[in-house]
mmCIF file of C-alpha atoms and ligand atoms in Angstrom:
data_model
loop_
_atom_site.group_PDB
_atom_site.id
_atom_site.type_symbol
_atom_site.label_atom_id
_atom_site.label_comp_id
_atom_site.label_asym_id
_atom_site.label_seq_id
_atom_site.Cartn_x
_atom_site.Cartn_y
_atom_site.Cartn_z
ATOM 1 C CA MET A 27 44.519 39.838 -15.123
ATOM 2 C CA GLU A 28 46.365 36.665 -14.155
ATOM 3 C CA GLN A 29 47.542 37.762 -10.721
ATOM 4 C CA ALA A 30 45.975 35.737 -7.902
ATOM 5 C CA ILE A 31 43.380 36.749 -5.351
ATOM 6 C CA GLY A 32 44.812 36.659 -1.811
ATOM 7 C CA VAL A 33 42.501 35.124 0.798
ATOM 8 C CA PHE A 34 43.166 34.699 4.509
ATOM 9 C CA ASP A 35 41.705 33.447 7.754
ATOM 10 C CA SER A 36 42.938 32.437 11.192
ATOM 11 C CA GLY A 37 42.845 28.792 10.116
ATOM 12 C CA VAL A 38 40.763 26.484 7.963
ATOM 13 C CA GLY A 39 37.516 28.487 8.143
ATOM 14 C CA GLY A 40 38.349 30.716 5.189
ATOM 15 C CA LEU A 41 38.374 27.636 2.977
ATOM 16 C CA THR A 42 34.571 27.918 2.988
ATOM 17 C CA VAL A 43 35.070 31.258 1.214
ATOM 18 C CA VAL A 44 37.680 29.814 -1.164
ATOM 19 C CA ARG A 45 35.167 27.071 -2.045
ATOM 20 C CA GLU A 46 32.674 29.751 -3.051
ATOM 21 C CA ILE A 47 35.294 31.739 -5.001
ATOM 22 C CA MET A 48 36.150 28.544 -6.901
ATOM 23 C CA ARG A 49 32.452 28.127 -7.775
ATOM 24 C CA GLN A 50 31.727 31.686 -8.812
ATOM 25 C CA LEU A 51 35.136 32.693 -10.197
ATOM 26 C CA PRO A 52 36.496 29.481 -11.743
ATOM 27 C CA ASN A 53 39.160 31.256 -13.794
ATOM 28 C CA GLU A 54 40.798 32.977 -10.861
ATOM 29 C CA ASN A 55 44.076 31.951 -9.263
ATOM 30 C CA VAL A 56 43.973 31.967 -5.465
ATOM 31 C CA ILE A 57 46.644 32.247 -2.788
ATOM 32 C CA TYR A 58 45.353 31.281 0.657
ATOM 33 C CA PHE A 59 46.951 31.885 4.019
ATOM 34 C CA GLY A 60 45.635 30.176 7.187
ATOM 35 C CA ASP A 61 47.148 31.416 10.434
ATOM 36 C CA THR A 62 47.022 27.978 12.020
ATOM 37 C CA ALA A 63 49.782 28.764 14.531
ATOM 38 C CA ARG A 64 47.816 31.625 16.064
ATOM 39 C CA VAL A 65 44.185 30.455 15.733
ATOM 40 C CA PRO A 66 41.771 31.400 17.314
ATOM 41 C CA TYR A 67 41.501 35.111 16.628
ATOM 42 C CA GLY A 68 38.042 35.291 18.141
ATOM 43 C CA SER A 69 39.162 35.707 21.746
ATOM 44 C CA LYS A 70 42.043 38.094 20.991
ATOM 45 C CA SER A 71 42.109 41.879 21.309
ATOM 46 C CA LYS A 72 41.528 44.267 18.437
ATOM 47 C CA GLN A 73 45.170 45.319 18.648
ATOM 48 C CA THR A 74 46.394 41.746 18.200
ATOM 49 C CA VAL A 75 43.995 40.930 15.355
ATOM 50 C CA LEU A 76 45.076 44.164 13.646
ATOM 51 C CA LYS A 77 48.751 43.253 14.013
ATOM 52 C CA TYR A 78 48.174 39.738 12.624
ATOM 53 C CA SER A 79 46.056 41.017 9.737
ATOM 54 C CA LYS A 80 48.725 43.570 8.781
ATOM 55 C CA GLN A 81 51.421 40.884 8.742
ATOM 56 C CA ILE A 82 49.275 38.643 6.551
ATOM 57 C CA VAL A 83 48.425 41.421 4.122
ATOM 58 C CA ARG A 84 52.155 42.232 3.863
ATOM 59 C CA PHE A 85 52.863 38.557 3.146
ATOM 60 C CA LEU A 86 50.125 38.311 0.501
ATOM 61 C CA ARG A 87 51.406 41.462 -1.183
ATOM 62 C CA THR A 88 54.810 39.837 -1.629
ATOM 63 C CA LYS A 89 52.914 37.348 -3.834
ATOM 64 C CA ASN A 90 51.707 40.226 -5.992
ATOM 65 C CA VAL A 91 48.008 39.514 -5.416
ATOM 66 C CA LYS A 92 45.515 41.728 -7.259
ATOM 67 C CA ALA A 93 42.871 41.752 -4.515
ATOM 68 C CA ILE A 94 42.544 40.633 -0.901
ATOM 69 C CA VAL A 95 39.661 38.842 0.806
ATOM 70 C CA PHE A 96 39.464 38.958 4.599
ATOM 71 C CA ALA A 97 37.828 35.497 4.823
ATOM 72 C CA CYS A 98 37.551 35.896 8.567
ATOM 73 C CA ASN A 99 34.711 37.701 10.293
ATOM 74 C CA THR A 100 36.865 38.595 13.274
ATOM 75 C CA ALA A 101 39.513 40.276 11.112
ATOM 76 C CA SER A 102 36.769 41.869 8.995
ATOM 77 C CA ALA A 103 35.134 43.222 12.167
ATOM 78 C CA LEU A 104 38.241 44.367 14.029
ATOM 79 C CA ALA A 105 40.850 45.231 11.399
ATOM 80 C CA LEU A 106 39.488 45.717 7.901
ATOM 81 C CA GLU A 107 38.098 49.258 8.109
ATOM 82 C CA GLU A 108 41.223 50.525 9.853
ATOM 83 C CA MET A 109 43.475 48.970 7.209
ATOM 84 C CA ARG A 110 41.398 49.820 4.153
ATOM 85 C CA ALA A 111 43.091 53.152 3.469
ATOM 86 C CA GLU A 112 46.567 51.549 3.473
ATOM 87 C CA ILE A 113 45.642 48.893 0.899
ATOM 88 C CA ASP A 114 45.729 50.214 -2.657
ATOM 89 C CA ILE A 115 44.183 47.128 -4.285
ATOM 90 C CA PRO A 116 40.568 45.940 -3.975
ATOM 91 C CA VAL A 117 39.823 44.486 -0.571
ATOM 92 C CA ILE A 118 36.638 42.839 0.686
ATOM 93 C CA GLY A 119 35.563 41.324 3.993
ATOM 94 C CA VAL A 120 32.761 38.923 4.873
ATOM 95 C CA VAL A 121 30.715 41.009 7.324
ATOM 96 C CA LYS A 122 29.087 43.563 5.023
ATOM 97 C CA PRO A 123 27.995 40.923 2.469
ATOM 98 C CA GLY A 124 26.628 38.723 5.287
ATOM 99 C CA ALA A 125 24.708 41.616 6.826
ATOM 100 C CA LYS A 126 23.149 42.453 3.465
ATOM 101 C CA MET A 127 22.028 38.875 2.904
ATOM 102 C CA ALA A 128 20.408 38.712 6.342
ATOM 103 C CA ALA A 129 18.622 42.054 5.959
ATOM 104 C CA ASP A 130 17.280 40.985 2.552
ATOM 105 C CA MET A 131 16.169 37.581 3.761
ATOM 106 C CA THR A 132 14.337 38.136 7.030
ATOM 107 C CA GLN A 133 10.548 38.231 6.926
ATOM 108 C CA THR A 134 9.966 38.278 10.674
ATOM 109 C CA LYS A 135 12.486 41.123 11.053
ATOM 110 C CA SER A 136 14.325 39.100 13.658
ATOM 111 C CA VAL A 137 17.876 38.027 12.801
ATOM 112 C CA GLY A 138 20.338 35.973 14.829
ATOM 113 C CA ILE A 139 24.105 36.334 14.505
ATOM 114 C CA ILE A 140 26.544 33.744 15.754
ATOM 115 C CA GLY A 141 30.267 34.404 15.690
ATOM 116 C CA THR A 142 33.402 34.703 17.760
ATOM 117 C CA GLU A 143 33.543 36.846 20.881
ATOM 118 C CA GLY A 144 35.437 39.536 18.950
ATOM 119 C CA THR A 145 32.859 39.724 16.167
ATOM 120 C CA ILE A 146 29.819 39.688 18.463
ATOM 121 C CA LYS A 147 31.285 42.225 20.919
ATOM 122 C CA SER A 148 32.165 44.576 18.061
ATOM 123 C CA GLY A 149 28.420 44.918 17.302
ATOM 124 C CA ILE A 150 29.325 45.342 13.656
ATOM 125 C CA TYR A 151 26.669 43.007 12.220
ATOM 126 C CA THR A 152 23.945 44.777 14.205
ATOM 127 C CA GLU A 153 25.202 48.136 12.980
ATOM 128 C CA TYR A 154 25.279 47.132 9.303
ATOM 129 C CA ILE A 155 21.941 45.295 9.362
ATOM 130 C CA ARG A 156 20.157 48.133 11.128
ATOM 131 C CA ARG A 157 21.654 50.614 8.717
ATOM 132 C CA LEU A 158 20.054 48.623 5.901
ATOM 133 C CA ASP A 159 16.757 48.086 7.731
ATOM 134 C CA PRO A 160 16.195 49.817 11.090
ATOM 135 C CA ALA A 161 13.110 47.668 11.713
ATOM 136 C CA VAL A 162 15.194 44.508 12.171
ATOM 137 C CA THR A 163 15.927 43.206 15.665
ATOM 138 C CA VAL A 164 19.373 41.600 15.824
ATOM 139 C CA VAL A 165 20.388 39.150 18.521
ATOM 140 C CA GLY A 166 23.997 38.050 18.743
ATOM 141 C CA LYS A 167 25.560 35.055 20.450
ATOM 142 C CA ALA A 168 29.267 34.268 20.714
ATOM 143 C CA CYS A 169 30.051 30.556 20.277
ATOM 144 C CA PRO A 170 33.764 30.357 21.176
ATOM 145 C CA LEU A 171 33.975 26.564 21.289
ATOM 146 C CA PHE A 172 32.762 26.104 17.706
ATOM 147 C CA VAL A 173 36.154 27.052 16.212
ATOM 148 C CA PRO A 174 38.188 24.412 18.086
ATOM 149 C CA LEU A 175 35.508 21.810 17.305
ATOM 150 C CA VAL A 176 35.900 22.590 13.603
ATOM 151 C CA GLU A 177 39.698 22.739 13.744
ATOM 152 C CA GLU A 178 39.599 19.308 15.406
ATOM 153 C CA GLY A 179 37.383 17.989 12.616
ATOM 154 C CA LEU A 180 34.461 17.193 14.953
ATOM 155 C CA LEU A 181 31.868 18.220 12.387
ATOM 156 C CA GLU A 182 29.430 15.421 13.212
ATOM 157 C CA ASP A 183 29.838 14.459 16.833
ATOM 158 C CA ARG A 184 27.743 14.209 19.996
ATOM 159 C CA ILE A 185 29.905 16.885 21.637
ATOM 160 C CA THR A 186 29.209 19.236 18.757
ATOM 161 C CA ASP A 187 25.450 18.636 19.019
ATOM 162 C CA ASP A 188 25.643 19.381 22.746
ATOM 163 C CA MET A 189 27.523 22.627 22.151
ATOM 164 C CA VAL A 190 25.101 23.667 19.415
ATOM 165 C CA GLU A 191 22.215 23.165 21.819
ATOM 166 C CA ARG A 192 23.952 24.968 24.651
ATOM 167 C CA TYR A 193 24.740 28.063 22.588
ATOM 168 C CA LEU A 194 21.734 28.248 20.312
ATOM 169 C CA SER A 195 19.018 27.553 22.901
ATOM 170 C CA GLU A 196 19.463 31.188 23.918
ATOM 171 C CA LEU A 197 18.325 32.306 20.479
ATOM 172 C CA LYS A 198 15.144 30.209 20.422
ATOM 173 C CA PRO A 199 12.910 32.723 22.312
ATOM 174 C CA TYR A 200 13.649 35.428 19.703
ATOM 175 C CA ASN A 201 11.969 33.580 16.825
ATOM 176 C CA VAL A 202 14.678 34.500 14.354
ATOM 177 C CA ASP A 203 14.012 33.389 10.781
ATOM 178 C CA ALA A 204 17.559 34.066 9.551
ATOM 179 C CA LEU A 205 20.724 33.051 11.358
ATOM 180 C CA VAL A 206 24.016 34.462 10.102
ATOM 181 C CA LEU A 207 26.943 32.075 10.323
ATOM 182 C CA GLY A 208 29.171 35.012 11.284
ATOM 183 C CA CYS A 209 32.401 33.054 11.453
ATOM 184 C CA THR A 210 33.870 31.382 8.401
ATOM 185 C CA HIS A 211 34.392 28.170 10.370
ATOM 186 C CA TYR A 212 30.672 27.782 11.065
ATOM 187 C CA PRO A 213 29.405 26.741 7.600
ATOM 188 C CA LEU A 214 31.272 23.522 8.319
ATOM 189 C CA LEU A 215 28.809 22.999 11.190
ATOM 190 C CA MET A 216 25.836 23.673 8.927
ATOM 191 C CA ASN A 217 24.282 20.221 9.509
ATOM 192 C CA PRO A 218 24.182 20.180 13.308
ATOM 193 C CA ILE A 219 23.090 23.839 13.380
ATOM 194 C CA LYS A 220 20.308 23.211 10.867
ATOM 195 C CA ARG A 221 19.135 20.143 12.786
ATOM 196 C CA TYR A 222 18.829 22.167 15.954
ATOM 197 C CA MET A 223 17.317 25.381 14.533
ATOM 198 C CA GLY A 224 14.828 23.579 12.279
ATOM 199 C CA GLU A 225 13.476 24.240 8.807
ATOM 200 C CA GLY A 226 11.936 27.621 9.627
ATOM 201 C CA VAL A 227 15.330 29.258 10.056
ATOM 202 C CA THR A 228 17.473 30.116 7.033
ATOM 203 C CA LEU A 229 21.179 29.797 7.676
ATOM 204 C CA VAL A 230 23.030 32.674 6.039
ATOM 205 C CA ASN A 231 26.518 31.875 4.800
ATOM 206 C CA PRO A 232 28.233 35.202 3.962
ATOM 207 C CA ALA A 233 30.709 33.383 1.682
ATOM 208 C CA TYR A 234 28.217 33.332 -1.182
ATOM 209 C CA GLU A 235 27.605 37.091 -1.179
ATOM 210 C CA THR A 236 31.308 37.779 -0.589
ATOM 211 C CA ALA A 237 32.354 35.881 -3.716
ATOM 212 C CA LYS A 238 29.574 37.623 -5.638
ATOM 213 C CA GLY A 239 30.746 41.029 -4.385
ATOM 214 C CA LEU A 240 34.333 40.187 -5.271
ATOM 215 C CA LYS A 241 33.293 39.239 -8.770
ATOM 216 C CA GLU A 242 31.464 42.539 -9.210
ATOM 217 C CA ILE A 243 34.454 44.569 -8.006
ATOM 218 C CA LEU A 244 36.892 42.750 -10.302
ATOM 219 C CA LYS A 245 34.521 43.068 -13.226
ATOM 220 C CA THR A 246 33.978 46.796 -12.707
ATOM 221 C CA LYS A 247 37.726 47.354 -12.489
ATOM 222 C CA ASP A 248 38.362 45.131 -15.481
ATOM 223 C CA MET A 249 40.555 42.866 -13.362
ATOM 224 C CA LEU A 250 38.942 39.462 -13.988
ATOM 225 C CA ASN A 251 41.167 36.732 -15.358
ATOM 226 C CA GLY A 252 40.332 35.659 -18.889
ATOM 227 C CA LYS A 253 39.401 32.065 -19.672
ATOM 228 C CA SER A 254 42.207 29.901 -18.420
ATOM 229 C CA ASP A 255 42.977 26.178 -18.704
ATOM 230 C CA LYS A 256 45.253 26.055 -15.776
ATOM 231 C CA VAL A 257 44.137 27.756 -12.618
ATOM 232 C CA SER A 258 46.485 27.656 -9.638
ATOM 233 C CA TYR A 259 45.577 27.385 -5.987
ATOM 234 C CA ASP A 260 48.405 27.907 -3.501
ATOM 235 C CA PHE A 261 48.091 27.273 0.192
ATOM 236 C CA TYR A 262 50.228 28.653 3.012
ATOM 237 C CA VAL A 263 49.901 28.206 6.762
ATOM 238 C CA SER A 264 51.850 29.279 9.824
ATOM 239 C CA ASP A 265 51.900 25.720 11.288
ATOM 240 C CA GLY A 266 50.431 22.210 11.026
ATOM 241 C CA VAL A 267 50.771 21.457 7.325
ATOM 242 C CA ASP A 268 49.443 17.903 7.467
ATOM 243 C CA SER A 269 46.204 18.564 9.288
ATOM 244 C CA PHE A 270 45.549 21.615 7.125
ATOM 245 C CA LYS A 271 46.116 19.577 3.987
ATOM 246 C CA ALA A 272 43.754 16.840 5.143
ATOM 247 C CA PHE A 273 41.126 19.425 5.966
ATOM 248 C CA ALA A 274 41.485 21.289 2.674
ATOM 249 C CA ASN A 275 41.007 18.038 0.804
ATOM 250 C CA GLU A 276 37.744 17.436 2.685
ATOM 251 C CA VAL A 277 36.367 20.907 2.064
ATOM 252 C CA LEU A 278 37.557 21.850 -1.430
ATOM 253 C CA PRO A 279 36.601 20.327 -4.778
ATOM 254 C CA VAL A 280 40.257 20.205 -5.897
ATOM 255 C CA ASN A 281 43.170 18.093 -4.828
ATOM 256 C CA VAL A 282 45.476 19.964 -2.448
ATOM 257 C CA ASP A 283 48.834 18.208 -2.532
ATOM 258 C CA GLU A 284 51.112 20.931 -1.303
ATOM 259 C CA VAL A 285 50.861 23.320 1.649
ATOM 260 C CA LYS A 286 53.795 25.557 2.559
ATOM 261 C CA VAL A 287 54.770 27.001 5.917
ATOM 262 C CA VAL A 288 55.402 30.713 6.310
ATOM 263 C CA ASP A 289 57.154 32.461 9.188
ATOM 264 C CA ILE A 290 54.393 35.051 9.400
ATOM 265 C CA GLU A 291 55.972 36.877 12.354
ATOM 266 C CA SER A 292 58.733 38.022 10.051
ATOM 267 C CA TYR A 293 56.355 40.091 7.899
HETATM 268 N N1 DGL B 22 37.097 32.029 11.081
HETATM 269 C C1 DGL B 22 37.228 33.243 11.793
HETATM 270 C C2 DGL B 22 36.043 34.122 11.731
HETATM 271 O O1 DGL B 22 35.394 34.133 10.713
HETATM 272 C C3 DGL B 22 37.964 33.260 13.085
HETATM 273 C C4 DGL B 22 37.796 32.169 14.017
HETATM 274 C C5 DGL B 22 38.802 32.335 15.123
HETATM 275 O O2 DGL B 22 39.993 32.307 14.809
HETATM 276 O O3 DGL B 22 38.400 32.540 16.277
HETATM 277 O O4 DGL B 22 35.746 34.855 12.648
#
């Protein structure tokens, strides 16, 4: 099936999921939307995130996508389950796959979750992990300043190290051995987070399991694209084409030479 996979996030974070889709599903065409005009989602209400997610799904459907990936933990936590029934194509978020990875990985039965305020307050990671293994203790910490640091490209910076220490010092007493990067922006801060948490803590990036889950769904439904010589990747944003393009070229293994603007409010 040649139709593309639609992927979205509030900004550049979902590119970490696209990167994984490119690795695991190299024959698939992808259409990405980053809501750069309205980022961050993490501090917004459920109602607002639901409204934005619905507009984006409507936009992606105009592109005739065959499946949709909520490459945003906040939208996965606050909007996905409510919208699932209305979407008659395969749809996958990042929270369930991330929770599964963490539950499988922890030996000490102590898992940390970092994410936006919306994701952490929703308690969704705790719920999913404890459903898989009730013996696991889950400790969550919202890190609201991580998203603007990433959007500003401050991936290796003294300010970022300071913020990592400020937020993550609260997790140290819990002796977690797995830390879920519960926001798709955070894998871009993998290095400073790893430096601070140390070797004993595995950083869980839900993108890997999400791409794997997507592959399984498409395979089961016989919707995978056959071997293809020319795969297309299309990028849309709601604002800030140039900075998005520069970012995408840092993060992705392909050359992104065109990014289009969409008036997302009109969907
Ligand atoms: N990257 C998103 C997430 O995974 C949202 C970040 C934000 O917009 O606050 O939660």
